Coordinates of C-alpha atoms and ligand atoms in Angstrom, one line a residue:
M1 CA 36.7 -73.0 -112.7
D2 CA 33.5 -73.5 -110.7
I3 CA 33.0 -69.9 -109.8
R4 CA 32.9 -69.1 -113.5
R5 CA 29.6 -70.8 -113.9
R6 CA 26.6 -68.6 -114.0
P7 CA 23.2 -69.4 -112.7
P8 CA 21.4 -71.1 -115.6
L9 CA 18.1 -69.8 -116.9
R10 CA 15.9 -72.5 -115.5
S11 CA 13.0 -74.1 -117.1
H12 CA 10.0 -75.2 -115.1
Y13 CA 11.5 -78.7 -115.0
N14 CA 14.8 -77.5 -113.8
Q15 CA 13.3 -75.4 -111.1
K16 CA 11.3 -78.3 -109.8
H17 CA 14.1 -80.9 -109.8
K18 CA 17.3 -78.9 -109.4
A19 CA 16.4 -76.6 -106.5
D20 CA 19.1 -77.9 -104.2
E21 CA 21.6 -78.8 -106.9
T22 CA 25.1 -77.8 -106.0
V23 CA 27.2 -75.8 -108.5
D24 CA 29.3 -78.9 -109.2
Q25 CA 26.4 -80.9 -110.3
R26 CA 25.1 -78.7 -113.1
S27 CA 25.9 -79.4 -116.7
P28 CA 29.0 -77.5 -118.0
K29 CA 28.6 -74.2 -119.8
A30 CA 30.7 -72.8 -122.7
S31 CA 31.9 -70.1 -120.4
D32 CA 33.5 -72.7 -118.2
A33 CA 36.4 -72.9 -120.6
L34 CA 37.7 -69.4 -119.7
P35 CA 40.9 -69.4 -117.8
L36 CA 40.2 -66.4 -115.3
P37 CA 37.6 -65.8 -112.8
L38 CA 34.3 -64.7 -114.3
Y39 CA 34.0 -61.3 -112.6
L40 CA 37.6 -60.4 -113.7
T41 CA 37.2 -61.3 -117.4
N42 CA 33.8 -59.8 -117.6
G43 CA 35.1 -56.6 -116.0
I44 CA 38.1 -56.4 -118.3
F45 CA 36.1 -56.9 -121.5
F46 CA 33.3 -54.6 -120.4
T47 CA 35.8 -51.8 -119.6
L48 CA 37.7 -52.4 -122.8
F49 CA 34.6 -52.4 -124.9
F50 CA 33.3 -49.1 -123.5
S51 CA 36.6 -47.3 -123.2
V52 CA 37.7 -48.1 -126.8
S53 CA 34.2 -47.2 -128.1
Y54 CA 34.5 -43.8 -126.3
F55 CA 38.0 -43.3 -127.7
L56 CA 37.0 -44.2 -131.3
L57 CA 33.9 -41.9 -131.1
Q58 CA 36.1 -39.1 -129.9
R59 CA 38.6 -39.7 -132.7
W60 CA 35.8 -39.9 -135.2
R61 CA 34.4 -36.5 -134.1
D62 CA 37.9 -34.9 -134.2
K63 CA 38.5 -36.2 -137.8
I64 CA 35.2 -34.8 -139.0
R65 CA 36.0 -31.4 -137.4
S66 CA 39.5 -31.3 -138.9
S67 CA 38.4 -32.9 -142.3
I68 CA 40.8 -35.9 -142.0
P69 CA 39.5 -38.8 -144.0
L70 CA 38.0 -41.5 -141.7
H71 CA 39.9 -44.4 -143.4
V72 CA 43.3 -42.9 -142.5
V73 CA 43.9 -44.5 -139.1
T74 CA 46.8 -44.1 -136.6
L75 CA 48.4 -47.0 -134.8
S76 CA 46.5 -46.2 -131.6
E77 CA 43.2 -46.1 -133.5
L78 CA 44.0 -49.5 -135.1
A79 CA 44.7 -51.0 -131.7
A80 CA 41.4 -49.5 -130.4
I81 CA 39.5 -51.1 -133.3
V82 CA 41.1 -54.5 -132.7
S83 CA 40.2 -54.2 -129.0
L84 CA 36.6 -53.2 -129.8
I85 CA 36.2 -56.2 -132.1
A86 CA 37.8 -58.6 -129.6
S87 CA 35.7 -57.4 -126.6
F88 CA 32.5 -57.5 -128.8
I89 CA 33.2 -61.1 -129.7
Y90 CA 33.8 -62.0 -126.1
L91 CA 30.6 -60.4 -124.9
L92 CA 28.6 -61.8 -127.7
G93 CA 30.1 -65.3 -127.1
F94 CA 29.5 -65.1 -123.4
F95 CA 26.0 -63.9 -123.3
G96 CA 24.9 -65.1 -126.7
I97 CA 25.9 -68.7 -126.3
D98 CA 24.4 -68.9 -122.8
F99 CA 21.2 -67.6 -124.2
V100 CA 21.2 -70.3 -127.0
Q101 CA 22.1 -72.9 -124.4
S102 CA 19.2 -72.0 -122.2
I103 CA 16.8 -72.5 -125.1
I104 CA 18.3 -75.9 -125.9
S105 CA 18.3 -77.1 -122.3
R106 CA 14.6 -76.1 -122.0
N107 CA 13.8 -78.3 -125.0
S108 CA 15.8 -81.2 -123.7
A109 CA 14.1 -81.0 -120.3
W110 CA 10.8 -81.3 -122.0
D111 CA 12.1 -84.3 -124.0
L112 CA 13.2 -85.9 -120.8
E113 CA 9.8 -85.6 -119.2
N114 CA 8.1 -86.9 -122.3
D115 CA 10.6 -89.8 -122.4
D116 CA 9.7 -90.8 -118.9
E117 CA 6.0 -90.8 -119.6
Q118 CA 6.6 -92.9 -122.7
R119 CA 8.7 -95.4 -120.9
F120 CA 6.3 -95.7 -118.1
L121 CA 3.4 -96.3 -120.5
V122 CA 5.4 -99.0 -122.3
N123 CA 6.1 -100.7 -118.9
E124 CA 2.4 -100.5 -118.0
D125 CA 1.6 -102.3 -121.3
R126 CA 4.2 -105.0 -120.6
N127 CA 3.2 -105.6 -117.0
I128 CA -0.5 -105.7 -117.7
H129 CA -1.2 -107.9 -114.7
S130 CA 1.1 -106.2 -112.2
P131 CA -0.4 -104.1 -109.5
A132 CA -1.1 -100.5 -110.5
K133 CA 1.9 -98.3 -109.8
P134 CA 1.6 -94.6 -109.2
R135 CA 2.5 -92.6 -112.4
L136 CA 5.9 -91.0 -112.1
M137 CA 4.6 -87.6 -112.7
D138 CA 2.2 -88.0 -109.8
L139 CA 4.9 -88.9 -107.3
P140 CA 6.4 -86.4 -105.0
A141 CA 9.5 -84.6 -106.2
I142 CA 12.6 -85.5 -104.2
P143 CA 14.2 -82.1 -103.5
S144 CA 17.7 -83.2 -102.5
V145 CA 18.8 -85.4 -105.5
S146 CA 21.3 -84.2 -108.0
Q147 CA 20.6 -84.3 -111.7
D148 CA 22.7 -87.5 -112.1
D149 CA 21.0 -89.2 -109.1
E150 CA 17.6 -88.1 -110.4
E151 CA 18.3 -89.9 -113.7
L152 CA 19.4 -93.0 -111.7
V153 CA 16.3 -93.0 -109.5
K154 CA 14.2 -92.9 -112.7
S155 CA 16.2 -95.8 -114.2
V156 CA 15.7 -97.9 -111.1
V157 CA 11.9 -97.0 -111.0
S158 CA 11.6 -98.0 -114.7
G159 CA 13.5 -101.2 -114.1
E160 CA 16.3 -100.2 -116.5
V161 CA 18.9 -100.4 -113.6
P162 CA 18.4 -103.2 -111.1
S163 CA 18.2 -101.9 -107.6
Y164 CA 20.6 -104.5 -106.3
S165 CA 23.3 -103.4 -108.7
L166 CA 23.5 -99.8 -107.4
E167 CA 26.4 -100.4 -105.0
S168 CA 28.6 -102.1 -107.6
K169 CA 27.6 -99.6 -110.3
L170 CA 28.3 -96.5 -108.2
G171 CA 31.0 -97.7 -105.8
D172 CA 29.4 -95.5 -103.2
C173 CA 27.2 -97.4 -100.7
F174 CA 25.6 -94.3 -99.1
R175 CA 24.6 -92.9 -102.5
A176 CA 23.3 -96.3 -103.6
A177 CA 21.1 -96.5 -100.5
K178 CA 19.9 -92.9 -101.1
I179 CA 18.9 -93.6 -104.7
R180 CA 17.3 -96.9 -103.9
R181 CA 15.3 -95.3 -101.1
D182 CA 14.0 -92.5 -103.4
A183 CA 13.1 -95.1 -106.0
V184 CA 11.3 -97.3 -103.5
Q185 CA 9.3 -94.3 -102.3
R186 CA 8.3 -93.4 -105.9
L187 CA 7.4 -97.0 -106.8
V188 CA 5.3 -97.6 -103.7
G189 CA 4.0 -94.1 -103.6
R190 CA 4.6 -93.9 -99.8
S191 CA 7.1 -92.0 -97.7
L192 CA 9.9 -93.5 -95.7
E193 CA 10.2 -90.3 -93.6
G194 CA 11.2 -91.3 -90.1
L195 CA 13.5 -94.1 -91.2
P196 CA 16.9 -92.5 -90.9
L197 CA 19.3 -92.7 -93.9
E198 CA 22.3 -90.7 -92.7
G199 CA 24.6 -91.5 -89.8
F200 CA 25.2 -95.1 -90.8
D201 CA 28.2 -96.8 -92.4
Y202 CA 26.7 -98.6 -95.4
D203 CA 30.1 -99.9 -96.4
S204 CA 30.3 -101.9 -93.3
I205 CA 27.3 -104.1 -94.2
L206 CA 28.1 -104.6 -97.9
G207 CA 28.3 -108.3 -98.8
Q208 CA 27.9 -109.3 -95.1
C209 CA 24.9 -108.0 -93.2
C210 CA 22.2 -106.6 -95.4
E211 CA 21.5 -106.2 -99.1
M212 CA 19.7 -103.4 -100.8
P213 CA 19.6 -101.0 -97.7
V214 CA 17.4 -97.9 -97.6
G215 CA 18.1 -96.9 -94.1
Y216 CA 18.3 -98.3 -90.6
V217 CA 15.9 -98.9 -87.7
Q218 CA 16.7 -97.4 -84.4
I219 CA 16.2 -99.5 -81.3
P220 CA 16.9 -98.0 -77.9
V221 CA 19.6 -99.8 -75.8
G222 CA 19.1 -99.9 -72.1
I223 CA 21.6 -101.2 -69.5
A224 CA 20.8 -103.7 -66.8
G225 CA 23.2 -104.4 -64.0
P226 CA 25.7 -104.7 -62.5
L227 CA 25.2 -108.4 -63.0
L228 CA 27.5 -110.2 -60.6
L229 CA 28.4 -113.4 -62.3
N230 CA 31.3 -115.7 -61.4
G231 CA 32.8 -112.9 -59.3
C232 CA 32.8 -110.3 -62.1
E233 CA 30.4 -107.4 -62.7
Y234 CA 28.8 -106.8 -66.1
S235 CA 26.7 -104.0 -67.4
V236 CA 24.3 -105.8 -69.8
P237 CA 23.2 -103.9 -72.9
M238 CA 19.6 -104.7 -74.0
A239 CA 18.1 -103.4 -77.2
T240 CA 14.3 -103.4 -76.8
T241 CA 11.1 -101.5 -77.3
E242 CA 9.3 -103.4 -74.5
G243 CA 8.8 -101.2 -71.5
C244 CA 9.5 -102.8 -68.2
L245 CA 12.0 -105.3 -69.6
V246 CA 15.2 -103.5 -68.8
A247 CA 13.9 -102.3 -65.5
S248 CA 12.8 -105.8 -64.5
T249 CA 16.1 -107.4 -65.5
N250 CA 17.8 -104.7 -63.5
R251 CA 15.8 -105.5 -60.4
G252 CA 16.8 -109.2 -60.9
C253 CA 20.5 -108.2 -61.1
K254 CA 20.1 -106.2 -57.9
A255 CA 18.6 -109.2 -56.1
I256 CA 21.5 -111.4 -57.4
F257 CA 24.1 -108.8 -56.4
A258 CA 22.7 -108.4 -52.9
S259 CA 22.7 -112.2 -52.5
G260 CA 26.4 -112.6 -53.4
G261 CA 26.2 -113.2 -57.1
A262 CA 25.4 -116.0 -59.6
T263 CA 27.5 -118.8 -60.8
C264 CA 27.5 -120.0 -64.4
V265 CA 29.2 -123.1 -65.9
L266 CA 29.7 -123.9 -69.6
L267 CA 28.7 -127.5 -70.2
R268 CA 29.5 -127.8 -73.9
D269 CA 30.4 -125.6 -76.9
A270 CA 29.5 -127.1 -80.3
M271 CA 27.8 -125.7 -83.3
T272 CA 26.0 -128.2 -85.5
R273 CA 25.1 -128.7 -89.1
A274 CA 23.3 -131.8 -90.5
P275 CA 23.2 -132.6 -94.2
V276 CA 20.8 -135.0 -95.7
V277 CA 22.1 -137.7 -98.0
R278 CA 20.2 -140.3 -99.9
F279 CA 21.1 -143.9 -101.0
T280 CA 19.3 -146.4 -103.1
S281 CA 18.6 -148.6 -100.1
A282 CA 18.3 -148.2 -96.3
K283 CA 21.0 -150.8 -96.0
R284 CA 23.5 -148.6 -97.8
A285 CA 22.5 -145.6 -95.6
T286 CA 23.1 -147.7 -92.5
E287 CA 26.6 -148.6 -93.8
L288 CA 27.5 -144.9 -93.9
K289 CA 26.0 -144.4 -90.5
F290 CA 28.2 -147.1 -88.9
F291 CA 31.2 -145.8 -90.8
L292 CA 30.7 -142.2 -89.5
E293 CA 30.0 -143.3 -85.9
D294 CA 32.9 -145.7 -85.7
P295 CA 35.4 -144.2 -83.2
L296 CA 38.3 -145.5 -85.4
N297 CA 37.3 -143.2 -88.2
F298 CA 36.9 -140.1 -86.1
D299 CA 40.5 -138.8 -86.4
T300 CA 40.5 -139.0 -90.2
L301 CA 37.2 -137.3 -90.4
S302 CA 38.3 -134.7 -87.9
V303 CA 41.4 -133.8 -90.0
V304 CA 39.3 -133.5 -93.2
F305 CA 36.7 -131.4 -91.4
S306 CA 39.2 -128.9 -90.0
K307 CA 41.1 -128.3 -93.2
S308 CA 39.1 -125.1 -94.1
S309 CA 39.4 -123.3 -90.7
R310 CA 41.9 -122.7 -87.9
F311 CA 39.1 -122.7 -85.4
A312 CA 36.7 -125.4 -86.4
R313 CA 37.3 -128.6 -84.4
L314 CA 35.1 -131.6 -84.9
Q315 CA 33.6 -132.9 -81.7
G316 CA 31.1 -135.5 -82.7
I317 CA 28.9 -137.0 -85.4
K318 CA 25.4 -138.2 -84.7
C319 CA 23.3 -139.9 -87.4
A320 CA 19.5 -140.4 -87.8
I321 CA 17.9 -142.6 -90.5
A322 CA 14.6 -142.1 -92.2
G323 CA 14.4 -145.1 -94.7
K324 CA 17.2 -144.8 -97.2
N325 CA 17.9 -141.1 -96.2
L326 CA 20.6 -140.4 -93.7
Y327 CA 20.8 -137.2 -91.6
I328 CA 24.4 -136.6 -90.3
R329 CA 24.6 -134.1 -87.4
F330 CA 28.2 -132.8 -87.2
S331 CA 29.1 -130.8 -84.1
C332 CA 32.2 -128.7 -83.7
S333 CA 33.7 -125.9 -81.7
T334 CA 34.1 -122.7 -83.7
G335 CA 36.3 -120.3 -81.6
D336 CA 34.7 -117.0 -81.0
A337 CA 32.4 -117.2 -84.1
M338 CA 28.8 -118.3 -83.8
G339 CA 30.1 -120.8 -86.4
M340 CA 27.4 -121.5 -89.0
N341 CA 29.7 -120.7 -91.9
M342 CA 32.6 -122.5 -90.4
V343 CA 30.7 -125.7 -89.6
S344 CA 29.1 -125.7 -93.1
K345 CA 32.5 -125.5 -94.8
G346 CA 33.8 -128.4 -92.6
V347 CA 30.7 -130.5 -93.5
Q348 CA 31.3 -129.8 -97.2
N349 CA 34.9 -131.1 -96.8
V350 CA 33.7 -134.3 -95.2
L351 CA 31.0 -134.9 -97.8
D352 CA 33.5 -134.4 -100.6
F353 CA 35.8 -136.9 -98.9
L354 CA 33.0 -139.5 -98.4
Q355 CA 32.1 -139.4 -102.0
N356 CA 35.2 -141.5 -102.8
D357 CA 34.1 -144.4 -100.6
F358 CA 30.4 -143.9 -101.1
P359 CA 30.0 -142.8 -104.7
D360 CA 26.3 -143.8 -104.6
M361 CA 25.7 -141.2 -101.9
D362 CA 23.4 -138.5 -103.2
V363 CA 23.8 -135.3 -101.3
I364 CA 20.3 -133.8 -101.2
G365 CA 21.2 -130.8 -99.0
I366 CA 24.0 -129.4 -96.9
S367 CA 21.2 -128.7 -94.3
G368 CA 18.6 -131.4 -93.6
N369 CA 17.0 -129.7 -90.6
F370 CA 18.4 -132.2 -88.1
C371 CA 20.9 -129.4 -87.3
S372 CA 18.5 -127.7 -86.3
D373 CA 18.8 -124.0 -87.1
K374 CA 16.1 -121.4 -86.3
K375 CA 13.3 -123.8 -85.7
P376 CA 12.0 -125.3 -82.5
A377 CA 13.4 -128.8 -82.3
A378 CA 13.8 -131.4 -79.6
V379 CA 17.3 -132.3 -80.9
N380 CA 18.7 -128.9 -79.7
W381 CA 16.8 -129.1 -76.4
I382 CA 18.2 -132.5 -75.7
E383 CA 21.6 -132.6 -77.4
G384 CA 22.4 -128.8 -77.3
R385 CA 23.6 -126.5 -80.0
G386 CA 26.1 -123.7 -79.6
K387 CA 26.9 -123.1 -76.0
S388 CA 25.2 -125.2 -73.3
V389 CA 25.2 -123.6 -69.9
V390 CA 23.7 -123.8 -66.4
C391 CA 23.5 -120.8 -64.2
E392 CA 22.5 -120.6 -60.5
A393 CA 22.1 -118.3 -57.5
I394 CA 21.0 -118.5 -53.9
I395 CA 18.7 -115.5 -53.1
T396 CA 18.4 -114.9 -49.4
R397 CA 15.0 -114.6 -47.8
H398 CA 15.7 -111.0 -46.9
V399 CA 16.4 -110.1 -50.5
V400 CA 13.3 -112.0 -51.7
T401 CA 11.2 -109.9 -49.3
K402 CA 12.9 -106.5 -49.6
V403 CA 14.0 -106.4 -53.3
L404 CA 11.6 -108.8 -55.0
K405 CA 8.6 -108.0 -52.7
T406 CA 7.5 -111.7 -52.5
T407 CA 8.2 -114.8 -50.5
V408 CA 10.3 -117.9 -51.1
P409 CA 7.3 -120.4 -50.9
A410 CA 5.2 -118.2 -53.3
L411 CA 8.1 -118.2 -55.9
V412 CA 8.6 -122.0 -55.6
E413 CA 4.9 -122.7 -55.9
L414 CA 4.5 -120.4 -58.9
N415 CA 7.6 -121.9 -60.7
M416 CA 6.2 -125.4 -60.2
L417 CA 2.7 -124.6 -61.5
K418 CA 3.7 -122.1 -64.2
N419 CA 7.1 -122.9 -65.6
L420 CA 7.0 -126.7 -65.1
T421 CA 3.4 -127.9 -65.0
G422 CA 1.9 -125.1 -67.1
S423 CA 4.5 -125.6 -69.8
A424 CA 4.0 -129.3 -69.7
V425 CA 0.2 -128.8 -70.1
A426 CA 1.0 -126.5 -73.1
G427 CA 3.2 -129.2 -74.6
A428 CA 6.2 -126.8 -74.5
L429 CA 9.5 -127.7 -76.2
G430 CA 12.3 -126.1 -74.2
G431 CA 9.9 -123.4 -73.0
F432 CA 10.0 -124.2 -69.2
N433 CA 10.6 -120.6 -68.2
A434 CA 8.8 -117.3 -67.8
H435 CA 10.4 -115.1 -70.5
A436 CA 13.9 -116.2 -71.4
A437 CA 13.3 -115.1 -75.0
N438 CA 12.8 -111.5 -73.9
I439 CA 16.3 -111.2 -72.4
V440 CA 17.9 -113.3 -75.1
S441 CA 16.4 -111.3 -77.9
A442 CA 17.3 -107.9 -76.4
I443 CA 21.0 -108.9 -75.8
Y444 CA 21.2 -110.5 -79.2
I445 CA 20.0 -107.4 -81.0
A446 CA 22.3 -105.2 -79.0
T447 CA 25.4 -107.3 -79.6
G448 CA 24.9 -108.2 -83.2
Q449 CA 23.8 -111.8 -82.9
D450 CA 21.4 -113.4 -85.3
P451 CA 18.0 -112.6 -83.8
A452 CA 16.4 -115.5 -85.6
Q453 CA 18.4 -117.9 -83.4
N454 CA 16.5 -116.6 -80.5
I455 CA 14.2 -119.6 -81.1
E456 CA 16.6 -122.3 -79.9
S457 CA 18.8 -120.0 -77.8
S458 CA 15.8 -119.2 -75.6
H459 CA 15.3 -122.9 -74.7
C460 CA 15.5 -122.8 -70.9
I461 CA 14.3 -124.6 -67.9
T462 CA 14.0 -122.5 -64.8
M463 CA 14.1 -124.4 -61.5
M464 CA 13.3 -122.9 -58.0
E465 CA 13.7 -124.6 -54.7
A466 CA 13.5 -123.6 -51.1
I467 CA 16.8 -124.3 -49.2
N468 CA 18.3 -123.7 -45.8
N469 CA 15.2 -124.8 -44.0
G470 CA 13.0 -122.9 -46.4
N471 CA 14.7 -119.6 -45.7
D472 CA 16.4 -119.0 -49.0
L473 CA 15.7 -119.6 -52.7
H474 CA 17.9 -121.6 -55.0
I475 CA 17.2 -120.6 -58.6
S476 CA 18.8 -122.0 -61.8
V477 CA 18.4 -121.6 -65.5
T478 CA 19.6 -124.4 -67.8
M479 CA 20.0 -123.3 -71.4
P480 CA 21.3 -126.0 -73.8
S481 CA 21.5 -124.0 -77.0
I482 CA 22.8 -120.5 -76.7
E483 CA 24.2 -119.5 -80.2
V484 CA 26.4 -116.5 -79.9
G485 CA 29.6 -115.2 -81.4
T486 CA 31.9 -112.2 -81.0
V487 CA 33.3 -112.2 -84.5
G488 CA 31.6 -112.4 -87.8
G489 CA 28.1 -111.4 -88.9
G490 CA 26.6 -108.3 -87.2
T491 CA 29.1 -108.3 -84.4
Q492 CA 31.6 -106.1 -86.3
L493 CA 29.1 -103.3 -86.9
A494 CA 29.9 -100.1 -84.9
S495 CA 26.9 -100.1 -82.5
Q496 CA 26.9 -103.8 -81.9
S497 CA 30.6 -104.0 -81.3
A498 CA 30.3 -101.1 -78.8
C499 CA 27.9 -103.2 -76.8
L500 CA 30.3 -106.2 -77.0
N501 CA 33.0 -103.9 -75.8
L502 CA 31.0 -102.8 -72.8
L503 CA 30.9 -106.5 -71.8
G504 CA 34.6 -106.9 -72.5
V505 CA 34.0 -109.5 -75.2
K506 CA 34.6 -107.5 -78.4
G507 CA 36.1 -109.5 -81.3
A508 CA 38.3 -112.5 -81.2
N509 CA 40.1 -113.6 -78.1
K510 CA 43.8 -114.0 -79.2
E511 CA 45.1 -115.8 -76.2
S512 CA 42.3 -118.3 -75.9
P513 CA 40.0 -118.4 -79.0
G514 CA 36.5 -119.1 -78.0
S515 CA 36.7 -117.5 -74.6
N516 CA 34.9 -114.3 -75.6
S517 CA 31.9 -116.1 -77.1
Q518 CA 31.7 -118.5 -74.2
L519 CA 31.8 -115.6 -71.7
L520 CA 29.0 -113.9 -73.7
A521 CA 26.9 -117.1 -73.4
T522 CA 27.3 -117.0 -69.6
V523 CA 26.3 -113.4 -69.5
V524 CA 23.2 -114.2 -71.5
A525 CA 22.3 -117.0 -69.1
G526 CA 23.0 -114.8 -66.0
S527 CA 20.8 -112.1 -67.4
V528 CA 18.1 -114.6 -68.1
L529 CA 18.4 -115.7 -64.5
A530 CA 17.9 -112.1 -63.4
G531 CA 14.9 -111.7 -65.7
E532 CA 13.3 -114.9 -64.5
L533 CA 13.7 -113.9 -60.9
S534 CA 12.2 -110.5 -61.4
L535 CA 9.2 -111.5 -63.6
M536 CA 8.3 -114.5 -61.4
S537 CA 8.4 -112.3 -58.4
A538 CA 6.2 -109.7 -60.1
I539 CA 3.7 -112.4 -60.9
A540 CA 3.9 -114.0 -57.4
G541 CA 3.6 -110.7 -55.7
G542 CA 0.7 -109.6 -58.0
Q543 CA 2.8 -106.6 -59.2
L544 CA 2.9 -107.5 -62.9
V545 CA -0.1 -105.6 -64.2
K546 CA 0.6 -102.6 -61.9
S547 CA 4.3 -102.3 -63.1
H548 CA 3.3 -102.7 -66.8
M549 CA 0.8 -99.9 -66.4
K550 CA 3.5 -97.8 -65.0
Y551 CA 6.4 -98.6 -67.4
N552 CA 4.8 -100.1 -70.5
R553 CA 1.9 -97.7 -71.1
S554 CA 2.7 -94.1 -71.8
S555 CA 0.1 -91.5 -71.0
R556 CA 0.1 -90.4 -74.7
D557 CA -3.2 -90.8 -76.4
V558 CA -2.4 -93.3 -79.1
T559 CA -5.5 -92.5 -81.1
K560 CA -3.9 -89.1 -81.7
I561 CA -0.8 -90.6 -83.3
G562 CA -1.2 -90.5 -87.1
S563 CA -1.2 -93.7 -88.9
Ligands
LIG1 P1 30.2 -117.7 -88.6 O1 30.9 -119.0 -88.9 O2 29.8 -117.4 -87.3 O3 29.2 -117.4 -89.7 P2 32.3 -116.3 -90.0 O4 32.8 -117.5 -90.7 O5 31.6 -115.2 -90.8 O6 31.4 -116.7 -88.7 O7 33.4 -115.5 -89.2 C1 34.5 -116.1 -88.6 C2 35.7 -115.6 -89.2 O8 36.5 -115.0 -88.2 C3 36.5 -116.7 -89.8 O9 37.1 -116.3 -91.0 C4 37.7 -116.9 -88.8 O10 38.8 -117.4 -89.4 C5 37.8 -115.5 -88.2 N1 38.3 -115.6 -86.8 C6 39.3 -114.8 -86.3 N2 39.6 -115.0 -85.1 C7 38.6 -115.9 -84.7 C8 38.3 -116.6 -83.4 N3 39.0 -116.3 -82.3 N4 37.3 -117.4 -83.4 C9 36.6 -117.7 -84.5 N5 36.9 -117.2 -85.7 C10 37.9 -116.3 -85.8

């Protein structure tokens, strides 16, 4: 049927907006109804029309010559007349209707343009205090949208169709992102050129990772390693735009490798959530505190807590009181998930259960910030959150000199004055390190962790000590709140799960749930150890500025890059 459609006579409007339109996307024509290919039916009727016309004219001339009355017709003449009429009707219908249609569509195109202007003016009146928006007619035409999509873009711009509803309305996540992107560009009057749209699975983020997508940001992924940790080698993916970072971590890995590797121990694995509840008196709040902290009640609370998950296992409850308000910090293991959803569901189970014995308990919020999520807080630094690990290595004097280009005493002195004393002077909270956040963030982005949890995950104290009569360096990083998972959230996205796969920790560990996420936490700590070693050496050896000028400053003239 499609090949029957003829190129429409385009109005100015149509030419502007339908240049790239595919044949499928045009509005149907009357000629679409014909059952044979266009060139065949046209050929048949043209031939029929002209051949019967010729035949009848010949017969007409013969009759005049032989004085036969014209109204006396033979059977063949009758058939020729019928064929002539039929082919005439076909040709008239085919070309005539299309001609009429082209006039009608030109009028409706003008109506459409006028409608948009009207609608926009009405919106301007309604939103009299809203910031001035560019007029629709002034905005750049988007060449690649179909007629249907063009209408939708206009509806989103006018507010008729909410942007957030596009996915459910269309059932096509890519198309929804494309329409939203076009609408945003028109509304803002600025281009998103450079932000890629294609090459991403928008279905994979629906209802889980990102709402109202218009594209995706590309971040380069570099590899540091091999990191020799607990006898295994890891190639560590780092997503970053900071020059030097991967190279520096790589140098640290090399120093660790040459010294026989690092050792990492998991101290604790417990995600936390702390609701805030209020009573009418401080005394009542303390009664609940004693009830929750009584070891005799733990088993019951644990069963109630775990009923919503196969993996959530309650490990402890710690309460803090502020007047008549009680903050209850639940901690639990969460298998291979980072665990925020899991722990929140468990907490809700317990709150529902407690309501029977404490009906006067007023639940103010499922999170009362004593958790504490994505904010610097001493509670995480002291008590831990997620995975608590310690990682150490002994770097030989030879490696310190040859690979790190510094000396053991210089590193020990710098660590004491910078990471310990300097951070104390600054009043640091968990920031007794050189740049743990750099490595944590880069691995988090590459492996689909929540980058906002970099705040507490980067809590780290770096210790350095000269051992073996001052010949070798003992270095350690202690990180009490590494919040990572290998299932859930962004970990299931294609790029991120590829990075997890590289580390051998993709998805859930079936034999030993929790092992993958715990191993990932040790890799994070091992990489931080490498990063600390290298940066501290660069500072101690006076190489920092020199190497940043080499790796972090391109020779491109930034003033020539357009804004
Ligand atoms: P989070 O709690 O980190 O936000 P989600 O609750 O979104 O994570 O994802 C965890 C989901 O994965 C849960 O539905 C859980 O049942 C499932 N799951 C499957 N295998 C595991 C595993 N080994 N460890 C943890 N969760 C797992």
